[in-house]
XYZ file of C-alpha atoms in Angstrom:
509
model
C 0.379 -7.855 -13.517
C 0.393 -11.577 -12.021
C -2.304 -12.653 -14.181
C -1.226 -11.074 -17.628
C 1.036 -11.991 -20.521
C 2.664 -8.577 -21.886
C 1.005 -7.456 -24.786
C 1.340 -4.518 -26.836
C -1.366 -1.574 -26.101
C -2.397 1.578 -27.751
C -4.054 4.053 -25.269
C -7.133 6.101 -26.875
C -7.307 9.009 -26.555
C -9.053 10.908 -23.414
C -12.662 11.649 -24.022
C -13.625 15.128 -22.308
C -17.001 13.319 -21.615
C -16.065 11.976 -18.500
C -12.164 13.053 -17.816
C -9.881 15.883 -18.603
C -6.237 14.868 -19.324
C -3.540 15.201 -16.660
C -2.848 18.027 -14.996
C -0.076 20.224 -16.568
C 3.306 21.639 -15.984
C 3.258 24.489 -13.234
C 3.504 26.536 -16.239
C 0.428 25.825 -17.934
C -2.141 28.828 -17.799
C -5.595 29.460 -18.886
C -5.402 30.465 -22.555
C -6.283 34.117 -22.677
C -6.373 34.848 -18.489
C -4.864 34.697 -15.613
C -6.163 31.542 -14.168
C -5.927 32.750 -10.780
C -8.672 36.017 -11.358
C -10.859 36.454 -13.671
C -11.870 40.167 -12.298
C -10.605 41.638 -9.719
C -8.301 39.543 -6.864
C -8.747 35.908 -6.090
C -7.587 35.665 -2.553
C -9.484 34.195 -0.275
C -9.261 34.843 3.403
C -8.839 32.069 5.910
C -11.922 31.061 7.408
C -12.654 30.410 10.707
C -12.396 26.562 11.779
C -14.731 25.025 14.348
C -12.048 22.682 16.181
C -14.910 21.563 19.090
C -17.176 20.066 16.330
C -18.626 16.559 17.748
C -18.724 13.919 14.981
C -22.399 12.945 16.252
C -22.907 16.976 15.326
C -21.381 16.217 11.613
C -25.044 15.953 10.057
C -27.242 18.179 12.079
C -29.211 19.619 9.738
C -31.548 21.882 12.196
C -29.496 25.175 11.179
C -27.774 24.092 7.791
C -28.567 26.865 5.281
C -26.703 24.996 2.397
C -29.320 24.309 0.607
C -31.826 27.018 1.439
C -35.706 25.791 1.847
C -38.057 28.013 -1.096
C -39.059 29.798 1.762
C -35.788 30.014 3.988
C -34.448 33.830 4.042
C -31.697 35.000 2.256
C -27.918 34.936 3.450
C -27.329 38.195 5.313
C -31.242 39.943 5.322
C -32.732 41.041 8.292
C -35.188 38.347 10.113
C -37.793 40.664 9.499
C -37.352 40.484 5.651
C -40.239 38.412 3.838
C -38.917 35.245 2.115
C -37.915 34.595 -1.200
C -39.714 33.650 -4.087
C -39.284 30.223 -5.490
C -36.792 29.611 -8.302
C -39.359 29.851 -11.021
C -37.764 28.967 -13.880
C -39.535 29.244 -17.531
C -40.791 25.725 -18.807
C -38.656 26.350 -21.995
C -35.393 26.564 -19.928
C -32.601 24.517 -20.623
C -29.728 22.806 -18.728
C -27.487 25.469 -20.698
C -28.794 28.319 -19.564
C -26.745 30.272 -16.719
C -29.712 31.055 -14.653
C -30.474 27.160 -14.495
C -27.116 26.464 -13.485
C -26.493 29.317 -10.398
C -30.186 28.331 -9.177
C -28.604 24.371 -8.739
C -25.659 25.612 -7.492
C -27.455 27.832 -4.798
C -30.093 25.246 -3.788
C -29.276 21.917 -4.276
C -25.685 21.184 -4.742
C -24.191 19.397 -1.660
C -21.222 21.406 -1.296
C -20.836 21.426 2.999
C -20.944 17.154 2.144
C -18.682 17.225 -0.819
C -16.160 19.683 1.795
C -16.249 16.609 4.138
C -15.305 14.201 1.803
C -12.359 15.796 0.777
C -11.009 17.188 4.058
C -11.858 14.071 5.712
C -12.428 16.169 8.836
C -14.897 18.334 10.208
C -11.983 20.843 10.900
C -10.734 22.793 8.199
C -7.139 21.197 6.936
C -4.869 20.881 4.113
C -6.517 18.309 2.694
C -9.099 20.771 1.376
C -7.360 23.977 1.592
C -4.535 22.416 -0.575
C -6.630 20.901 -2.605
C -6.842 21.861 -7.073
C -9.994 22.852 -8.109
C -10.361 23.481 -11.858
C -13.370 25.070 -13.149
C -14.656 25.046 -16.783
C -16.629 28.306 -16.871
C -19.978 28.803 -19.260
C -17.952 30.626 -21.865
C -15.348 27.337 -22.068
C -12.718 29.275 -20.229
C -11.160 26.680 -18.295
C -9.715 27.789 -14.755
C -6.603 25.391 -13.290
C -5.172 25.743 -9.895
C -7.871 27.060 -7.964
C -8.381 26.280 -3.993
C -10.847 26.838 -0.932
C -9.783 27.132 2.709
C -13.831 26.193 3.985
C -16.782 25.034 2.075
C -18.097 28.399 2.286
C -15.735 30.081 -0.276
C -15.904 27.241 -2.349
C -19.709 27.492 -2.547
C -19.446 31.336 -2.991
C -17.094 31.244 -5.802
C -18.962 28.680 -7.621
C -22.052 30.390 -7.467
C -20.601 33.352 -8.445
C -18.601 32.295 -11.147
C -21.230 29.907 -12.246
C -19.409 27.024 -14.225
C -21.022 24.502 -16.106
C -18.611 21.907 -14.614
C -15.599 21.354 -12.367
C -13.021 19.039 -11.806
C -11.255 17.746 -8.758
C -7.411 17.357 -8.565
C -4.741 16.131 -5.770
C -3.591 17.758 -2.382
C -0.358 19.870 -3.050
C 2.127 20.809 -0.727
C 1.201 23.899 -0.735
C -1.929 26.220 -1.785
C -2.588 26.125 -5.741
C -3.031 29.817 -5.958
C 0.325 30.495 -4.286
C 2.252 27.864 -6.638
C 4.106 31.008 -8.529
C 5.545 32.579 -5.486
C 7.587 29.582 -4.607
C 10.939 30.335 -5.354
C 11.347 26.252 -6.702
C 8.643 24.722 -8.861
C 9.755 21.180 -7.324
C 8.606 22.729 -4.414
C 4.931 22.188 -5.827
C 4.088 18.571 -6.272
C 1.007 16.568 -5.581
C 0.876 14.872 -1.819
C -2.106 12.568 -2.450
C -5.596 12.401 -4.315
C -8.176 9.618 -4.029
C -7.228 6.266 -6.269
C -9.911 6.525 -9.405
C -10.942 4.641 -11.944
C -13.003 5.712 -15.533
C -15.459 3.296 -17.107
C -16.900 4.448 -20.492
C -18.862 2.838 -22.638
C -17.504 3.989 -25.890
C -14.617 1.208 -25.057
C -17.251 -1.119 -25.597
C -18.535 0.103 -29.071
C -17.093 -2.864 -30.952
C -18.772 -5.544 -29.277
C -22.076 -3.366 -27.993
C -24.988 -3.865 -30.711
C -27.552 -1.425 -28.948
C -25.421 1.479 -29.187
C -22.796 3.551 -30.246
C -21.101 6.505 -29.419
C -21.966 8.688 -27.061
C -25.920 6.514 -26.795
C -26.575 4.770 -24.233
C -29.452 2.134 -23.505
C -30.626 0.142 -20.878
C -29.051 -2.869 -22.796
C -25.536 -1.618 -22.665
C -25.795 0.202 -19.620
C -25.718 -3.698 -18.032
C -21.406 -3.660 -19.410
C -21.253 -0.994 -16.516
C -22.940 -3.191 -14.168
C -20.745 -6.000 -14.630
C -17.450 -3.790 -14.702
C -18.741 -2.282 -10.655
C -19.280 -5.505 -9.442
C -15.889 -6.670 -10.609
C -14.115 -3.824 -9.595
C -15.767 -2.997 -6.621
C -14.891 -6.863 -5.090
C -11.601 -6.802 -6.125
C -11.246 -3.377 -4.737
C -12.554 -4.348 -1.562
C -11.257 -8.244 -0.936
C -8.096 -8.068 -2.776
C -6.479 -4.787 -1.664
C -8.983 -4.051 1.237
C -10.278 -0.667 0.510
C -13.351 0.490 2.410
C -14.103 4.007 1.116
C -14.976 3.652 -2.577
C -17.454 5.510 -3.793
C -18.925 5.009 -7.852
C -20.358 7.845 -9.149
C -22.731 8.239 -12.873
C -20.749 10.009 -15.316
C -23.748 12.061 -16.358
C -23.885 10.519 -20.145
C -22.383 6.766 -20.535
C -20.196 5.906 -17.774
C -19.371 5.657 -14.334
C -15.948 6.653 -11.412
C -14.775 4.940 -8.700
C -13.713 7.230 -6.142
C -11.400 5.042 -3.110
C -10.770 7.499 -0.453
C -9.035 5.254 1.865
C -5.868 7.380 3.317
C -3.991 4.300 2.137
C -5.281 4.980 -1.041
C -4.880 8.617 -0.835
C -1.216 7.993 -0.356
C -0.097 6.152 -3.055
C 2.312 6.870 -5.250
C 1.968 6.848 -8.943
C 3.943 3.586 -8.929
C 1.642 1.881 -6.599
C -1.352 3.253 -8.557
C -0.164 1.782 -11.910
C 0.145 -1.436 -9.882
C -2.874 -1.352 -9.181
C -4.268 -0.652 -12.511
C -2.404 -3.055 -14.097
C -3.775 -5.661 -11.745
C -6.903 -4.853 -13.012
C -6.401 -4.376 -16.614
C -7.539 -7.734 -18.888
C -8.249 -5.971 -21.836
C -5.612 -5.153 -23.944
C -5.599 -3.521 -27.730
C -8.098 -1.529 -30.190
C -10.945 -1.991 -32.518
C -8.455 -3.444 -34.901
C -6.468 -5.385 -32.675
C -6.649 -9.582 -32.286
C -6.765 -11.294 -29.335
C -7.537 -8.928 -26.663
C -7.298 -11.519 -23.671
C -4.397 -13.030 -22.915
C -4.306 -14.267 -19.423
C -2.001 -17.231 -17.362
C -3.107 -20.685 -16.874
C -3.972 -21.608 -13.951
C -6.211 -18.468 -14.043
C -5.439 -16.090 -11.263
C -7.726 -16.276 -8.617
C -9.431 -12.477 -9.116
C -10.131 -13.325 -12.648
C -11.642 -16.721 -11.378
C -14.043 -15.146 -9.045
C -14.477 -12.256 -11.894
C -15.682 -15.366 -14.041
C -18.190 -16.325 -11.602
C -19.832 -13.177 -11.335
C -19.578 -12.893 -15.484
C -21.272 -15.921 -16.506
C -24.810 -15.103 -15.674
C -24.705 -11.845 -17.316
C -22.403 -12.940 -20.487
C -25.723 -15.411 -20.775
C -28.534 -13.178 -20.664
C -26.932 -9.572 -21.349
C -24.283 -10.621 -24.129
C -25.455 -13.607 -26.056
C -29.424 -12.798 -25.735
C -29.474 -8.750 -25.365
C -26.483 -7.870 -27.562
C -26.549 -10.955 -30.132
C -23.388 -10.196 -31.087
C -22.419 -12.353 -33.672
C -25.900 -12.147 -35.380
C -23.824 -10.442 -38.559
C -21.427 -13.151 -40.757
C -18.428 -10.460 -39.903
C -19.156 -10.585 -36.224
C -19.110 -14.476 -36.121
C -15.915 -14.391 -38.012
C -14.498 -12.826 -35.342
C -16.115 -14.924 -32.660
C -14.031 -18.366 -34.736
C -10.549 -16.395 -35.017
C -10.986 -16.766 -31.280
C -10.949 -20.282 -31.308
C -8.160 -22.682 -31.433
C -9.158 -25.627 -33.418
C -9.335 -24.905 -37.659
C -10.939 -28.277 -38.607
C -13.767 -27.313 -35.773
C -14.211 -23.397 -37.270
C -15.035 -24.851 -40.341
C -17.435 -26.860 -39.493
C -18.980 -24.369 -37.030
C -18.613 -21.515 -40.783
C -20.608 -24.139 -42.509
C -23.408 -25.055 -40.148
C -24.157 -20.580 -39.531
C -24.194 -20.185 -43.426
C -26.803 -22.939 -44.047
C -28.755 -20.826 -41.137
C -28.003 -17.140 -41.427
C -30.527 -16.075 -38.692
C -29.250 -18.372 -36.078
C -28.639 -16.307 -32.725
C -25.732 -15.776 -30.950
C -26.634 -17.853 -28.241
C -27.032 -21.305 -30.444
C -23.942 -20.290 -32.013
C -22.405 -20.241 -28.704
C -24.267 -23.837 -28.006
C -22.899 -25.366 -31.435
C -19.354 -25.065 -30.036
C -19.868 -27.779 -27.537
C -22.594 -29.946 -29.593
C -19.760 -30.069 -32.698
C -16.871 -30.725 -30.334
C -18.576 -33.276 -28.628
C -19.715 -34.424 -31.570
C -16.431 -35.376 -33.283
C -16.432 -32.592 -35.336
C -12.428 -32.142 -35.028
C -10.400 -35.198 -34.561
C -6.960 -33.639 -33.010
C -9.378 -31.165 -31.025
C -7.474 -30.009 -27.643
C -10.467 -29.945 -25.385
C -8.072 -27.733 -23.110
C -7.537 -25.504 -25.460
C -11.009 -24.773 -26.378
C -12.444 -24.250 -22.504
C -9.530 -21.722 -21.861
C -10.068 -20.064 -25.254
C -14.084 -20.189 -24.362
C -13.213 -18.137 -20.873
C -11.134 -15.977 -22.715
C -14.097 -15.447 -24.855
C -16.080 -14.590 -21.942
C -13.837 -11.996 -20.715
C -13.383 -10.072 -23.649
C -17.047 -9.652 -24.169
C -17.589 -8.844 -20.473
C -14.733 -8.192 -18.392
C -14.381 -4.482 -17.431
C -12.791 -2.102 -19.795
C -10.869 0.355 -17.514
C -9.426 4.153 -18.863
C -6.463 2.924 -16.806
C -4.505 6.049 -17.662
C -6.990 7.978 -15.520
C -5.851 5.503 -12.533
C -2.151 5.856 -12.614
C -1.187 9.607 -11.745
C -2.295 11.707 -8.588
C -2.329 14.617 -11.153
C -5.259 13.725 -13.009
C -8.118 15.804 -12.621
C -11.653 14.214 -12.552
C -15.268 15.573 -13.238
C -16.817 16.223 -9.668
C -19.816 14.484 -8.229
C -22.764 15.893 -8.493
C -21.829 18.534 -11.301
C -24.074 18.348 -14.190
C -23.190 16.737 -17.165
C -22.410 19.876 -19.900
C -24.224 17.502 -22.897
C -27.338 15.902 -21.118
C -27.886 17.844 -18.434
C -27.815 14.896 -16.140
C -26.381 14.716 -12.666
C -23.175 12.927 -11.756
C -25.013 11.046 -8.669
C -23.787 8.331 -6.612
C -24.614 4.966 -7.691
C -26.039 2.545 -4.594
C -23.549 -0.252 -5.080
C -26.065 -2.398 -2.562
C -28.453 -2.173 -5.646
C -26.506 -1.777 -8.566
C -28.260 -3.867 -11.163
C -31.127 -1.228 -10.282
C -29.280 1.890 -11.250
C -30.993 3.742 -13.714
C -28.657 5.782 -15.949
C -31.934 7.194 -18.139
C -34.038 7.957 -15.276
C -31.283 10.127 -12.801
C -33.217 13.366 -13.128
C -31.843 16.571 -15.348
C -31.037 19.996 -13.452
C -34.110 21.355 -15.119
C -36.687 18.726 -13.643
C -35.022 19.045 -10.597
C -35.742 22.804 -10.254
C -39.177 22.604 -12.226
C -39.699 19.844 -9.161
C -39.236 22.171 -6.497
C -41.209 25.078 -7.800
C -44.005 22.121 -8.185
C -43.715 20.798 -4.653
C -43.920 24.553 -3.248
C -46.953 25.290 -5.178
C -48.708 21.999 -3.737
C -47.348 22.590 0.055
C -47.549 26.468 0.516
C -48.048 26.573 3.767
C -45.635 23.858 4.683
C -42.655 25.733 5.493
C -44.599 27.892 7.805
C -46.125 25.052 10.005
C -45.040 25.060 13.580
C -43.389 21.786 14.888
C -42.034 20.607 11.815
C -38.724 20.687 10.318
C -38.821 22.437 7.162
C -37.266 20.689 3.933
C -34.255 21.864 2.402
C -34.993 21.951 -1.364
C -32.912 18.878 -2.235
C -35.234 16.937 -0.344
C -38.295 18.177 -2.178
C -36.856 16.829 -5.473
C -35.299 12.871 -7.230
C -32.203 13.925 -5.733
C -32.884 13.332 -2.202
C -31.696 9.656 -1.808
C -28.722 10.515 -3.665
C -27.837 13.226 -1.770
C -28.928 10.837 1.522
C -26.775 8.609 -0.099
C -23.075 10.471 -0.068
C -23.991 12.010 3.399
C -24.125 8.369 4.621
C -20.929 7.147 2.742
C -18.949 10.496 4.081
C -19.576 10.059 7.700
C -18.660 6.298 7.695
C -15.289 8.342 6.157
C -15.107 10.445 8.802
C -15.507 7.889 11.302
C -12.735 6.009 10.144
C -10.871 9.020 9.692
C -11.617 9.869 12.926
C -10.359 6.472 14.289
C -7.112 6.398 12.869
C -6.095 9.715 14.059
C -6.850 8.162 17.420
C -4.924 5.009 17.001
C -1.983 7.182 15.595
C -2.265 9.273 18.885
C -2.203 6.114 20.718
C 0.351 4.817 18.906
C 2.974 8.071 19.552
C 2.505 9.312 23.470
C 4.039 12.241 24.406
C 6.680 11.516 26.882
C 7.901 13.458 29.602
């Protein structure tokens, strides 16, 4: 790391909030079944691929029956048939319940978008077909090693099997499901996944006043905030990725998904790079010093310090106060250089126990300038003040989840097993307006579009206009709008390096 003196670390454990730990040996099965059926076979047929798709076609809705309209006939009934009812679903309902669940997964999860994304082609390929799936099922049976040649299947067997979750895992070199008739396991290894990166707020429980656990406020929310923006920028101007895509955890925390082919490619060596780069924070709860950074600083952790300072301002010192308590201004002290000047900062707080964090913050200066430590190293105290800064603000990074192709992460737009919450895409454009409390719950979004089809009953019939899908009746249309947008710039690029590669290689005769 070019900006980081070594330091000891102790890696938490993984939460199964937001991740799931790496993926195992070929060896490792579902407890209890065969992870490759759970009754009767689990082969899937080769679809057929549409290899004269247009990538001005990628989006035309006209004749997408993905997410069926309340009123849009059923897959494989006669045109004669009358429509469907509505997904009523009773007011009591909860996220939990299995009919909740299929009823989202048939109308309004974007799977022909989320297909896209990962095959980075409107063509079937190996980037999808390849590609581990790994579904936790409503009775906790967890499912590794499963795979989809088209969208189609993939939507099928998820409504079918009805999970409450899945995760996404790397491209193998061969199909998951046929992993045990290779005659060597080497022969199955992991070929590329997108470069992600875990923020939880949980890491920030020891210097978060708000909150704790797995709560979440809009107070503390605003450590999320500032750990995009860093990220993102650093993501973007210092290693040039394009395609990165952050995503709501569900509960208290938010993935970066970079699905830049560059990216994509990476080794595990490159990806701990990487992480390591971005790591600043280094030790537990208990730990001391948890920034320990080169002088001069390096320039990402300049610029990081720059977009900090506002929010360390308002969002630390006034939201969090977090050296209101005598403990938590200890701590704030053994963080600064100079003894002579602690003491005289430990006696000024006691004669004025209620004094906020923020004029604690302000009597550093006014008793340094003051004279209030004659050998003071005014040096010393600005780097140990930025130091301060950045352990109170900078991001807080899962970087294990980073550093393997082989870790599996919690889809977008699955719904969070313990709030019921979907994991939509977060507008980076407006990030400091991300809501985490207001992203709707599967059970207002269904509730929404039985109440939008009992206020526009005739709409679906009326001539001339194009009838809604249900995901655009409900609070998940602009996210929805959202990651169609960010996958067909994707495909675009995808699109244009395949030419320049074709340009690159002529055939010759």
């Amino acid at each position: 790391m070019p900006h980081s003196i070594p330091h000891s670390n102790s890696m938490d454990p993984v939460d199964q909030d937001s991740t799931l730990p790496d993926a195992a040996p070929v060896s490792l099965e579902c407890p209890g079944a065969e992870d490759d059926s759970l009754s009767g076979s689990n082969d899937v047929a080769q679809g057929p691929s549409n290899a004269n798709v247009k990538l001005e076609d990628l989006f035309d809705e006209d004749d997408d029956e993905e997410f069926p309209s309340s009123g849009a006939s059923e897959e494989g009934a006669p045109s004669s048939s009358p429509p469907p009812s509505p997904p009523m679903i009773a007011p009591s309902a909860n996220y939990s319940d299995p009919g909740v669940m299929k009823t989202f997964y048939r109308r309004l999860f974007p799977f022909r978008y989320l297909f896209q994304w990962l095959n980075h082609s409107m063509k079937p390929s190996n980037d999808f077909s390849h590609r581990e799936f790994a579904l936790t099922l409503q009775n906790d049976a967890y499912l590794r090693y499963q795979s989809f040649p088209t969208s189609d299947l993939l939507r099928k067997d998820i409504i079918d099997r009805n999970p409450s979750r899945f995760e996404i895992g790397p491209v193998y070199t061969t199909n998951p499901r046929d992993r045990k008739s290779l005659r060597k396991s080497s022969a199955f290894r992991p070929l590329a996944k997108e470069l992600v990166f875990d923020i939880d707020l949980t890491d920030y429980d020891e210097i978060r006043t708000c909150c704790d656990k797995a709560n979440i406020c809009h107070k503390c929310w605003s450590f999320i905030t500032m750990a995009i923006k860093v990220v993102d920028v650093a993501l973007r101007d210092d290693f040039g990725f394009q395609h990165i895509m952050w995503v709501y955890s569900g509960r208290r925390g938010a993935h970066a998904w970079i699905s830049d082919k560059r990216a994509r490619n990476m080794d595990d060596q490159r990806r701990r790079s990487i992480a390591g780069y971005l790591e600043v924070i280094k030790g537990g709860a208990q730990s001391g010093k948890k920034v320990n950074v080169k002088r001069p600083l390096h320039p990402h952790l300049a610029r990081s310090l720059d977009i900090l300072k506002e929010h360390f301002q308002n969002d630390v010192l006034v939201k969090q106060n977090p050296w209101a308590k005598p403990e938590k201004a200890e701590r704030l002290l053994q963080l600064l250089p100079d003894k002579t000047l602690n003491d005289a900062l430990r006696k000024k707080w006691e004669a004025a126990p209620g004094r906020s964090s923020a004029s604690k913050w302000a009597d550093i200066d006014a008793l340094a300038k003051a004279g209030a430590s004659k050998n003071l190293d005014g040096k010393a105290l600005l780097e140990a003040k930025q130091d301060i800064v950045l352990e109170y603000t900078y991001p807080r990074l899962d970087v294990e989840v980073s550093k393997k192709q082989i870790h599996l992460l919690k889809s977008p737009f699955v719904v969070h097993p313990g709030t019921g919450r979907v994991c939509v895409p977060i507008d980076t454009r407006r990030v400091e307006d991300f809501d985490p409390l207001g992203v709707p719950t599967v059970t207002e979004l269904i509730h929404e579009i039985d109440a939008w089809g009992s206020h526009h009953q005739d709409a679906d019939s009326e001539g001339g206009s194009k009838r809604l899908q249900d995901y655009e009746k409900t609070r998940l249309r602009p996210y929805v709008d959202l990651f169609r947008t960010l996958v067909g710039v994707l495909l675009r690029a995808e699109q244009g390096v395949k030419r320049e590669r074709d340009d690159d290689d002529p055939m010759e005769f």
